[in-house]
PDB file of C-alpha atoms in Angstrom:
ATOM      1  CA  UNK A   1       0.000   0.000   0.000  1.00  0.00           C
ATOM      2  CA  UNK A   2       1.338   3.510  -1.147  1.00  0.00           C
ATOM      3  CA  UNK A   3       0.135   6.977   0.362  1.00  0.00           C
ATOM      4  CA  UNK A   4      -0.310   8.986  -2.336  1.00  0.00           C
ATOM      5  CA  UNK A   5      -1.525  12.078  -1.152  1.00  0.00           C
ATOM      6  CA  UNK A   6      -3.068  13.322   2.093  1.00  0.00           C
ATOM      7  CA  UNK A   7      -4.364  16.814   2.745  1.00  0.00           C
ATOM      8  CA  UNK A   8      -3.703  16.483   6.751  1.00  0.00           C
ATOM      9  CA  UNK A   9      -0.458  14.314   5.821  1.00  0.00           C
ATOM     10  CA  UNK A  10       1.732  16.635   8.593  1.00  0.00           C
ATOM     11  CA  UNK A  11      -1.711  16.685  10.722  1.00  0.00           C
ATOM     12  CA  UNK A  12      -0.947  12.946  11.476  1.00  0.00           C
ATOM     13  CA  UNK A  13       2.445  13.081  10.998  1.00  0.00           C
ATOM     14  CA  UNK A  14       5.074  11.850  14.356  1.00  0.00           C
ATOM     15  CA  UNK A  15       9.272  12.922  14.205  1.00  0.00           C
ATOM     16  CA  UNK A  16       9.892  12.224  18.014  1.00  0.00           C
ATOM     17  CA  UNK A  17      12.230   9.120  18.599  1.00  0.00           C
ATOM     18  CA  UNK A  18       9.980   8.896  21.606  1.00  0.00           C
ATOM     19  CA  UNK A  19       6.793   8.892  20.267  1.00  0.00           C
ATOM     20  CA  UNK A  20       7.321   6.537  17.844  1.00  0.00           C
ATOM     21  CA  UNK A  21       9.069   3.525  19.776  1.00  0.00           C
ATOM     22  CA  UNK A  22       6.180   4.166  21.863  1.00  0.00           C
ATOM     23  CA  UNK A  23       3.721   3.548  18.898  1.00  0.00           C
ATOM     24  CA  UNK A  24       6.027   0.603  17.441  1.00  0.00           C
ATOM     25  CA  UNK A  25       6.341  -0.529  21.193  1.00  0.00           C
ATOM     26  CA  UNK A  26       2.467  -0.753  21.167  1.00  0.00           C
ATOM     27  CA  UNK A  27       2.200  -2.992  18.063  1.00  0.00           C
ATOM     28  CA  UNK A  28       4.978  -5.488  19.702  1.00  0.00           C
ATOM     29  CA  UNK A  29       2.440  -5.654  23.070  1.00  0.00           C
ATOM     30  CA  UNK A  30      -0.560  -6.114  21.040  1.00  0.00           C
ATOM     31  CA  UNK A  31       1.218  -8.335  18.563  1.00  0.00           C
ATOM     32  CA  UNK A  32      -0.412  -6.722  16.136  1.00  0.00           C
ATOM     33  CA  UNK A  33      -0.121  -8.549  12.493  1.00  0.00           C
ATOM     34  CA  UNK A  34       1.533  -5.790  10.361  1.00  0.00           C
ATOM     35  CA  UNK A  35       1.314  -5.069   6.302  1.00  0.00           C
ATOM     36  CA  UNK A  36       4.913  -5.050   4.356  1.00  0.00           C
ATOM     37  CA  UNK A  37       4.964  -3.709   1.008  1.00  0.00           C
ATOM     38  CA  UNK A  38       8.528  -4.607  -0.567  1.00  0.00           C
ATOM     39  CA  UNK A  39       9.442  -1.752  -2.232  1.00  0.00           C
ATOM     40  CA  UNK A  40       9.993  -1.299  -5.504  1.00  0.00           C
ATOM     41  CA  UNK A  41       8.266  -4.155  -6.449  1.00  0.00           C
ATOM     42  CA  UNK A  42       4.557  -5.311  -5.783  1.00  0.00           C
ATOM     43  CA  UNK A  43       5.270  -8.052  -3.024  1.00  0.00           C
ATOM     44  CA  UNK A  44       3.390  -7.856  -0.117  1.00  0.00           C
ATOM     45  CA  UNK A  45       3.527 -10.113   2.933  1.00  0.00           C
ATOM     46  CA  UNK A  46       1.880  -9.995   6.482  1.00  0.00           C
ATOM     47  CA  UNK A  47       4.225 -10.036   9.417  1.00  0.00           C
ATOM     48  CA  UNK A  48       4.791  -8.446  13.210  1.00  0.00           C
ATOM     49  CA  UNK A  49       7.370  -6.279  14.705  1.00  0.00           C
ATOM     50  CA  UNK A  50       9.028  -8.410  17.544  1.00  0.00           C
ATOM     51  CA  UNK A  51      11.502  -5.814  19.218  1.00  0.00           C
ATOM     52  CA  UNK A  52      11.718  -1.612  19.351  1.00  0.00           C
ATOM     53  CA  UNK A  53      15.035  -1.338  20.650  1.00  0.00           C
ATOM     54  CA  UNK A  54      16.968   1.686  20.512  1.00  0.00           C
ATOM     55  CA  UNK A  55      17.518   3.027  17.282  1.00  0.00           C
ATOM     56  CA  UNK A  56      16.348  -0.618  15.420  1.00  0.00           C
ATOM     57  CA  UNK A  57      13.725  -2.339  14.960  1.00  0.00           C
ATOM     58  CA  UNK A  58      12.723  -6.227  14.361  1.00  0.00           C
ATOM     59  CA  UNK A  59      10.289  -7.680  12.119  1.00  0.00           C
ATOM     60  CA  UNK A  60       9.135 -11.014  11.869  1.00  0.00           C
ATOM     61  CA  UNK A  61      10.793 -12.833   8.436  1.00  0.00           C
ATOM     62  CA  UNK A  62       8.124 -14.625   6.051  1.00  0.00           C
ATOM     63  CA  UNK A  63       8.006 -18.419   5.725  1.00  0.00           C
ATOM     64  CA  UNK A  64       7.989 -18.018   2.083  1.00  0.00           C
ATOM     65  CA  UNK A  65      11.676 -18.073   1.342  1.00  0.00           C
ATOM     66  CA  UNK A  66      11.097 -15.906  -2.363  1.00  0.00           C
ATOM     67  CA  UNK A  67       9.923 -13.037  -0.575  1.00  0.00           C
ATOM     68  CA  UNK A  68      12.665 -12.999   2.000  1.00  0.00           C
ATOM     69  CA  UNK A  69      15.302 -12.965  -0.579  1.00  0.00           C
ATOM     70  CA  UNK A  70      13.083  -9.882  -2.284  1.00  0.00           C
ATOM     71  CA  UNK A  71      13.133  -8.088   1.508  1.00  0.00           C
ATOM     72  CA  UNK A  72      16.698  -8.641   1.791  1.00  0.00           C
ATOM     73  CA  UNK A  73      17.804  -6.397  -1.193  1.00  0.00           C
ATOM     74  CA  UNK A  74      14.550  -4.053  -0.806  1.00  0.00           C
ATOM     75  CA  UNK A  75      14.930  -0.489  -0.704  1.00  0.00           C
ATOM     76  CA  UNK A  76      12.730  -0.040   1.863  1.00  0.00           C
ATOM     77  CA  UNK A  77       9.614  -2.053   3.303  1.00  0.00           C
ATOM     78  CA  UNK A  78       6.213   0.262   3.604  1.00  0.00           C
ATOM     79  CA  UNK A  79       4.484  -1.008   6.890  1.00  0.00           C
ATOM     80  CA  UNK A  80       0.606  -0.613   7.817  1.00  0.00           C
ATOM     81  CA  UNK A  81      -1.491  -1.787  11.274  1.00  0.00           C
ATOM     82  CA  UNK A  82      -3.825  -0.379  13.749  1.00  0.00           C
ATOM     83  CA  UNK A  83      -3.854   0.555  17.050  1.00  0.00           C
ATOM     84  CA  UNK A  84      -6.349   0.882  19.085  1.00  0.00           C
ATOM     85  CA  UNK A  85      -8.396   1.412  15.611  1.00  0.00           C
ATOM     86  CA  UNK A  86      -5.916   3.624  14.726  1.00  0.00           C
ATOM     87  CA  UNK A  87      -4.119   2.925  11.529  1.00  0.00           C
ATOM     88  CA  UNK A  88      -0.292   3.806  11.421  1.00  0.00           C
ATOM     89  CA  UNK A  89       2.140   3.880   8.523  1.00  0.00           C
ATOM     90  CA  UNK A  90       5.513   3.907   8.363  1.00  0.00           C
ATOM     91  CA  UNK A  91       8.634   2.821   6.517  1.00  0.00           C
ATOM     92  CA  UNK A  92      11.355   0.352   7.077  1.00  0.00           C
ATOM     93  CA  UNK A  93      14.679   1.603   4.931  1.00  0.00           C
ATOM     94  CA  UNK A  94      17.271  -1.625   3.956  1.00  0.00           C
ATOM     95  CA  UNK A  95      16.032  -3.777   5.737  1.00  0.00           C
ATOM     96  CA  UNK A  96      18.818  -6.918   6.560  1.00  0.00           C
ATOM     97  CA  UNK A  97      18.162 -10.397   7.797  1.00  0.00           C
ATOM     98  CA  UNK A  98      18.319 -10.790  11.654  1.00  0.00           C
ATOM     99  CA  UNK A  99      18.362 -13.525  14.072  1.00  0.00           C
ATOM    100  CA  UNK A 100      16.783 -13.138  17.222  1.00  0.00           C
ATOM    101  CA  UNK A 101      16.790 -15.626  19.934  1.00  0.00           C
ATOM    102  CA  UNK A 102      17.342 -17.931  17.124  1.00  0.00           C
ATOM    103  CA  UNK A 103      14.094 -17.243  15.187  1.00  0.00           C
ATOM    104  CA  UNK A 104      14.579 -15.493  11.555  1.00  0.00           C
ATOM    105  CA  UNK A 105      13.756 -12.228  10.793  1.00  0.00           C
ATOM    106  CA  UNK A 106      14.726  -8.355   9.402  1.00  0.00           C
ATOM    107  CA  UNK A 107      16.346  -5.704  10.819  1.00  0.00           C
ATOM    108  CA  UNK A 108      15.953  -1.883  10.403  1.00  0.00           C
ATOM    109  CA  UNK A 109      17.023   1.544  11.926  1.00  0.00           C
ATOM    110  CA  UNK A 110      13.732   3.026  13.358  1.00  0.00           C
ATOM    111  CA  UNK A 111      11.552   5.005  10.620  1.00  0.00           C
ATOM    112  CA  UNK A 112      12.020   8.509  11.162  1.00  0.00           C
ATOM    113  CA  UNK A 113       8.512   9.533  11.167  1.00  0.00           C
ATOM    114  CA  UNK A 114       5.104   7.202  11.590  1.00  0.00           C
ATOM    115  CA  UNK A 115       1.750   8.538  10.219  1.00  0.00           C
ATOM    116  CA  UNK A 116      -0.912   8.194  12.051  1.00  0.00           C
ATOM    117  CA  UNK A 117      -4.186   7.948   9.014  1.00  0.00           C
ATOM    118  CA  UNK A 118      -7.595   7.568  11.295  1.00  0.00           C
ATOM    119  CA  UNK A 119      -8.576   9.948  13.770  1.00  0.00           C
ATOM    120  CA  UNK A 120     -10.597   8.436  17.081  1.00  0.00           C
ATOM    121  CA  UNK A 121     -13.536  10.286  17.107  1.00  0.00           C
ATOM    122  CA  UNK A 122     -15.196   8.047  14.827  1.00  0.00           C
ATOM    123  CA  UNK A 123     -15.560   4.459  15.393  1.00  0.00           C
ATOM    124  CA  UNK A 124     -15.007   2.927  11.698  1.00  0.00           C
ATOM    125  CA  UNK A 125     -16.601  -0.058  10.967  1.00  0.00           C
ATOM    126  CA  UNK A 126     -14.656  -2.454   8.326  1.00  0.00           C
ATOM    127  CA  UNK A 127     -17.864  -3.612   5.765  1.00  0.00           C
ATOM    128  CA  UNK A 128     -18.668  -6.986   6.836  1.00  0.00           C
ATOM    129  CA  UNK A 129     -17.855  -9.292   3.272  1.00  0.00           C
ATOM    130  CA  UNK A 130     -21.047 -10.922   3.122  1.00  0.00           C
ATOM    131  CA  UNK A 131     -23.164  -8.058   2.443  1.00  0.00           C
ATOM    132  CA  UNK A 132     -21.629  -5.854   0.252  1.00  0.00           C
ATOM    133  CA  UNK A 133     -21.653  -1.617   0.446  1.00  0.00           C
ATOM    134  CA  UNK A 134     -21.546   0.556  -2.707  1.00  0.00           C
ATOM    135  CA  UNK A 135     -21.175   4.276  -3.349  1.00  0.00           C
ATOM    136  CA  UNK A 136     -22.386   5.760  -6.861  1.00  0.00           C
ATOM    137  CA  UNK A 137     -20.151   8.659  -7.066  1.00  0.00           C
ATOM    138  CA  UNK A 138     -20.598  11.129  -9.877  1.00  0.00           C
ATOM    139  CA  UNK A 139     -17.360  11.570 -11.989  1.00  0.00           C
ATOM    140  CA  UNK A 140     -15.562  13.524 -14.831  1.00  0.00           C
ATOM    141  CA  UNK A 141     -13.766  11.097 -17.057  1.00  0.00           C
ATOM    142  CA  UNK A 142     -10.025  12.462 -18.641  1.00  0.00           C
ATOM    143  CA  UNK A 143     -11.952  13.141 -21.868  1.00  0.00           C
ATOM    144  CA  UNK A 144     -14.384  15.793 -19.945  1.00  0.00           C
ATOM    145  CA  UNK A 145     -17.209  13.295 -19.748  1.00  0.00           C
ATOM    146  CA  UNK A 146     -19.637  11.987 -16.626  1.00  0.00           C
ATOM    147  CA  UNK A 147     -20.049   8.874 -15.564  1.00  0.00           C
ATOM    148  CA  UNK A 148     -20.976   6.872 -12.439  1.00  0.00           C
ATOM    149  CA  UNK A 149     -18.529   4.934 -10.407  1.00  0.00           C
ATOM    150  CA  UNK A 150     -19.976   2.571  -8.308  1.00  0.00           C
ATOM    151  CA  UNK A 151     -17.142   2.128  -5.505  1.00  0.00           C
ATOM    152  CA  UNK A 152     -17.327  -0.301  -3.188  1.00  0.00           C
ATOM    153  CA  UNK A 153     -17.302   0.722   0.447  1.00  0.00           C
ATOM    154  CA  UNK A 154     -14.281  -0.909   2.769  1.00  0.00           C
ATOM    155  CA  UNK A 155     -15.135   1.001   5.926  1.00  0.00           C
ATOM    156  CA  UNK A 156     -18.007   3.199   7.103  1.00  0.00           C
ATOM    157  CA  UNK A 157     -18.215   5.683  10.385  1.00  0.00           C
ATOM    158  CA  UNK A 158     -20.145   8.400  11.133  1.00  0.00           C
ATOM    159  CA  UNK A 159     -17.389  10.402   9.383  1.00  0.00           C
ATOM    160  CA  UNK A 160     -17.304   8.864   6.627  1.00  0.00           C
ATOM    161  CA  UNK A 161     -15.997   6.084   3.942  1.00  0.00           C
ATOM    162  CA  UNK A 162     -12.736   5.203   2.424  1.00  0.00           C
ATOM    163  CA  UNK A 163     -13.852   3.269  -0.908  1.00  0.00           C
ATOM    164  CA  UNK A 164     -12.203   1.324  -3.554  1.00  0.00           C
ATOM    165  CA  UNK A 165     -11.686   2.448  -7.302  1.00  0.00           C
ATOM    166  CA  UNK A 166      -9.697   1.691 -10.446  1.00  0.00           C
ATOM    167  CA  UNK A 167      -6.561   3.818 -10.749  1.00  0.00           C
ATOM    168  CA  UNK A 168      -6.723   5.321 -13.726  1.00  0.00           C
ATOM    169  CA  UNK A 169      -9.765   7.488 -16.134  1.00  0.00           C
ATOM    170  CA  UNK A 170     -11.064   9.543 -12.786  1.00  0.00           C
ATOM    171  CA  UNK A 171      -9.887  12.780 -11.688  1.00  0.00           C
ATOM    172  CA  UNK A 172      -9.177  11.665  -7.828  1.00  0.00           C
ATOM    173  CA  UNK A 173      -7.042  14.075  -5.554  1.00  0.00           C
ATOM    174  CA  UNK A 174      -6.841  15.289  -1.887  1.00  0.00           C
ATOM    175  CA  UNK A 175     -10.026  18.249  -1.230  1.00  0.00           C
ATOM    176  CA  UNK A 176     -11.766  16.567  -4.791  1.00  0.00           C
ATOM    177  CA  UNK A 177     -15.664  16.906  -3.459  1.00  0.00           C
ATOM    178  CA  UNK A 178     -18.621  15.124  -4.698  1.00  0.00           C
ATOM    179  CA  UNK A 179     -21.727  15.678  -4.579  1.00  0.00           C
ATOM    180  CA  UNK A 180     -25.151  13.389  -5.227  1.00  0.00           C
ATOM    181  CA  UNK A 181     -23.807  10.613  -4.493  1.00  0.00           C
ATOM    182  CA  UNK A 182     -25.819   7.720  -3.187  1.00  0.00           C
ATOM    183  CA  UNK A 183     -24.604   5.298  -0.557  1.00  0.00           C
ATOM    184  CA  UNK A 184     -26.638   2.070  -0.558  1.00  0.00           C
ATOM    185  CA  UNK A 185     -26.481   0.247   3.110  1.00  0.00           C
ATOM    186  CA  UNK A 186     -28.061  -3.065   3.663  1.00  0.00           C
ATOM    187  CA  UNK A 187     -31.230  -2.890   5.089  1.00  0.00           C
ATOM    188  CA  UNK A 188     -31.436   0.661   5.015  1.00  0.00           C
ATOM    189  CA  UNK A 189     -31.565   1.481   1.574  1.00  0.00           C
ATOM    190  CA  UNK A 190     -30.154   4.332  -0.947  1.00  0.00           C
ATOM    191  CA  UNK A 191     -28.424   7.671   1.364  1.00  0.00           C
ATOM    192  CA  UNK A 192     -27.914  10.835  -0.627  1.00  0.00           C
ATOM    193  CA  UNK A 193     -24.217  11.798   0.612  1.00  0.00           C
ATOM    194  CA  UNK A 194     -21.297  14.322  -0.646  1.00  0.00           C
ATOM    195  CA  UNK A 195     -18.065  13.316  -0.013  1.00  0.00           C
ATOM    196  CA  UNK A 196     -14.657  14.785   0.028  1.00  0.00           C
ATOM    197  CA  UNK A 197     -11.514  13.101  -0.488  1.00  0.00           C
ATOM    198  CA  UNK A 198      -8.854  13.160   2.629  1.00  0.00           C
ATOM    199  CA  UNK A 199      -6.386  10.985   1.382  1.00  0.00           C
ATOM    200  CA  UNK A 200      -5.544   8.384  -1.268  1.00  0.00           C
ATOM    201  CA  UNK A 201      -3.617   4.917  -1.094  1.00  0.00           C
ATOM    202  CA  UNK A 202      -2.624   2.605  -4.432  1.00  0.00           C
ATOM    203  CA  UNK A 203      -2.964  -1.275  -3.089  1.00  0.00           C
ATOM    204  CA  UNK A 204      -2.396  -4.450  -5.015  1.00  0.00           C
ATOM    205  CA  UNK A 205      -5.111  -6.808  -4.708  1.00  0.00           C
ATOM    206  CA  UNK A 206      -4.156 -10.587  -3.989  1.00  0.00           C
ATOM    207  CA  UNK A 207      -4.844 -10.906  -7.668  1.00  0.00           C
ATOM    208  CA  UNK A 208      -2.485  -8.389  -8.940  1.00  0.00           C
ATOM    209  CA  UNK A 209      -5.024  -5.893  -9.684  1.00  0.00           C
ATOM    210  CA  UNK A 210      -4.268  -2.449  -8.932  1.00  0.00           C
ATOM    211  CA  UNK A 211      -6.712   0.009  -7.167  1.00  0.00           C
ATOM    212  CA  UNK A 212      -7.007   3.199  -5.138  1.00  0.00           C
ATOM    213  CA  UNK A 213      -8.295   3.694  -1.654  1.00  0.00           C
ATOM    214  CA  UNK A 214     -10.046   6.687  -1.329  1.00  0.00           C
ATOM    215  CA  UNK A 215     -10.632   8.222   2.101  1.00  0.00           C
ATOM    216  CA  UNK A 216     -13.861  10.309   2.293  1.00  0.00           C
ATOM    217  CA  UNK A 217     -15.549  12.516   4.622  1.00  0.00           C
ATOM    218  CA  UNK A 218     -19.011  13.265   4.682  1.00  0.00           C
ATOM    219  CA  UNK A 219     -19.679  17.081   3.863  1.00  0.00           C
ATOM    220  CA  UNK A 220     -22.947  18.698   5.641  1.00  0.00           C
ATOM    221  CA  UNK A 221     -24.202  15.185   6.483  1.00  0.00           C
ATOM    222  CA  UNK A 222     -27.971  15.645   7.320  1.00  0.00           C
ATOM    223  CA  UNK A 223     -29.520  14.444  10.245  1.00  0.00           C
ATOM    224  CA  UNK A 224     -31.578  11.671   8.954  1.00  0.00           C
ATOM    225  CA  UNK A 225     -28.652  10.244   6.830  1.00  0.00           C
ATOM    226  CA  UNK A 226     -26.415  10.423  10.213  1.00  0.00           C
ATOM    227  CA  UNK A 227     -28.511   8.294  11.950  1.00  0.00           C
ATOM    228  CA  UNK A 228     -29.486   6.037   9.338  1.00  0.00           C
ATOM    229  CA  UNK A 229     -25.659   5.317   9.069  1.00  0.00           C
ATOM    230  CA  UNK A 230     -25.084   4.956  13.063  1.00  0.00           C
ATOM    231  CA  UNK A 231     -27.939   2.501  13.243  1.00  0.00           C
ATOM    232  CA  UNK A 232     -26.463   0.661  10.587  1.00  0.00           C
ATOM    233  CA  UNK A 233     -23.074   0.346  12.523  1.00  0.00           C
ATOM    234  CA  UNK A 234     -25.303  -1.057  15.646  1.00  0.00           C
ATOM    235  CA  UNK A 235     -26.901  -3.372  14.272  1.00  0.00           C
ATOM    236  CA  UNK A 236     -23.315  -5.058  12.330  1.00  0.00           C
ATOM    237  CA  UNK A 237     -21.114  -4.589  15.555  1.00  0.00           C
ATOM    238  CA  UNK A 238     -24.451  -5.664  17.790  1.00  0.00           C
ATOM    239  CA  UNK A 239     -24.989  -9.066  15.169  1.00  0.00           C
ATOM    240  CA  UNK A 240     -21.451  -9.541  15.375  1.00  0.00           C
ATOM    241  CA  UNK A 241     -21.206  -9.906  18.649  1.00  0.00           C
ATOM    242  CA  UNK A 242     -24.258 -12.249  18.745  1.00  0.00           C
ATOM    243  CA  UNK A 243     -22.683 -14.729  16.837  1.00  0.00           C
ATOM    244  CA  UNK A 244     -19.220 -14.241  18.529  1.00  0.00           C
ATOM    245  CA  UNK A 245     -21.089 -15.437  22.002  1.00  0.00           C
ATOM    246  CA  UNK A 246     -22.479 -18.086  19.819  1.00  0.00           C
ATOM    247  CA  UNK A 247     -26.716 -16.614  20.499  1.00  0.00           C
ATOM    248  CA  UNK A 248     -27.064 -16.718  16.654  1.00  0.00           C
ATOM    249  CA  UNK A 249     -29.415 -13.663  17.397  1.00  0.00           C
TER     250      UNK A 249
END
């Protein structure tokens, strides 16, 4: 995953040495599973940080052998996870193998700033996979005509969206509003909502396919819509944990 542009990029941004063994530190406790993106390249692998100490840091290696051979002569490794539903970014320059306490891994010097992407006054709700959320979103094509996207939503709060589009034909960039679009929410129905881009990621799907992820806010949300939206959370989080306690209900 690749930020591309963020229009509160320094908003989120952390420089202090302290701050940020104290965010890395925080991944280690929760062993929190952590998203490397080898780059240059389009190799992605899912792994954990397993020491902060000093000026270096320890990740995890991969048990697929080809991609630890690609990490070993990377540039750099891009890094994503949350905390506490916070997701943090941050970048992991020549990374070398590393043995710690006998178990395989990589080591870096600690990334000289970590972003910090979702803000916590908005619980964000990942879309559940079995029922599926869409956004039509009005566009201008590169050739000056309109069209309608229909994104598909990845996460929802009261906030707003971040949604999933092709990377190329659309005029997407940071403060880029839209208006009438229509956010469809099972159960619910079709919500009349403008949005406004806050920041923009390419990702690789699993198949290769390359996308953006498009961070949105809701502008001058109405009531109605609001609460339309935060009953919708309920009733996924509330069903969720139904079948978590095994109730079914």
């Amino acid at each position: 995953m690749e930020l591309l542009q963020s229009d509160d990029y320094a908003k989120y941004l952390l420089h202090g040495q302290r701050e940020i063994q104290q965010v890395l530190q925080g991944l280690v406790e929760g062993r929190t599973l952590v998203s490397a993106h080898v780059a240059p390249g389009q190799q992605s692998f899912l792994t954990a940080i397993i020491q902060v100490e000093g000026d270096h840091v320890v990740i995890d290696a991969s048990p697929d052998e080809l991609i630890n051979q690609k990490v070993g002569v990377a540039e750099k490794l891009v890094c994503s996870g949350q905390l506490d539903k916070i997701r943090v970014q941050f970048a992991l320059e020549s990374p070398s193998a590393f043995t710690l306490d006998g178990h395989p891994g990589f080591r870096a010097a600690l990334p000289t700033e970590v972003l910090r992407l979702q803000r916590r006054e908005f619980y964000r709700l990942q879309t559940p996979v079995t029922h599926t959320i869409n956004c039509l979103i009005p566009v201008v094509q590169a050739d000056g005509k309109k069209s309608i996207v229909e994104a598909r939503v990845v996460d929802i709060s009261a906030g707003g969206v971040a949604v999933v589009v092709p990377p190329e034909g659309m005029q997407f960039s940071t403060n880029t509003e839209f208006t009438d679009c229509q956010l469809t929410l099972p159960g619910v129905g079709s919500i009349p909502v403008r949005l406004r881009i806050r920041n923009l990621f390419r990702l690789t799907n699993r198949n290769g396919i390359e996308m953006l992820r498009a961070g949105c806010e809701f502008i001058d949300l109405p009531g109605s819509a609001d609460n339309a939206i935060q009953r919708y959370i309920f009733k996924v989080e509330r069903d969720r944990s139904a079948r978590e306690r095994g109730t079914g209900l």
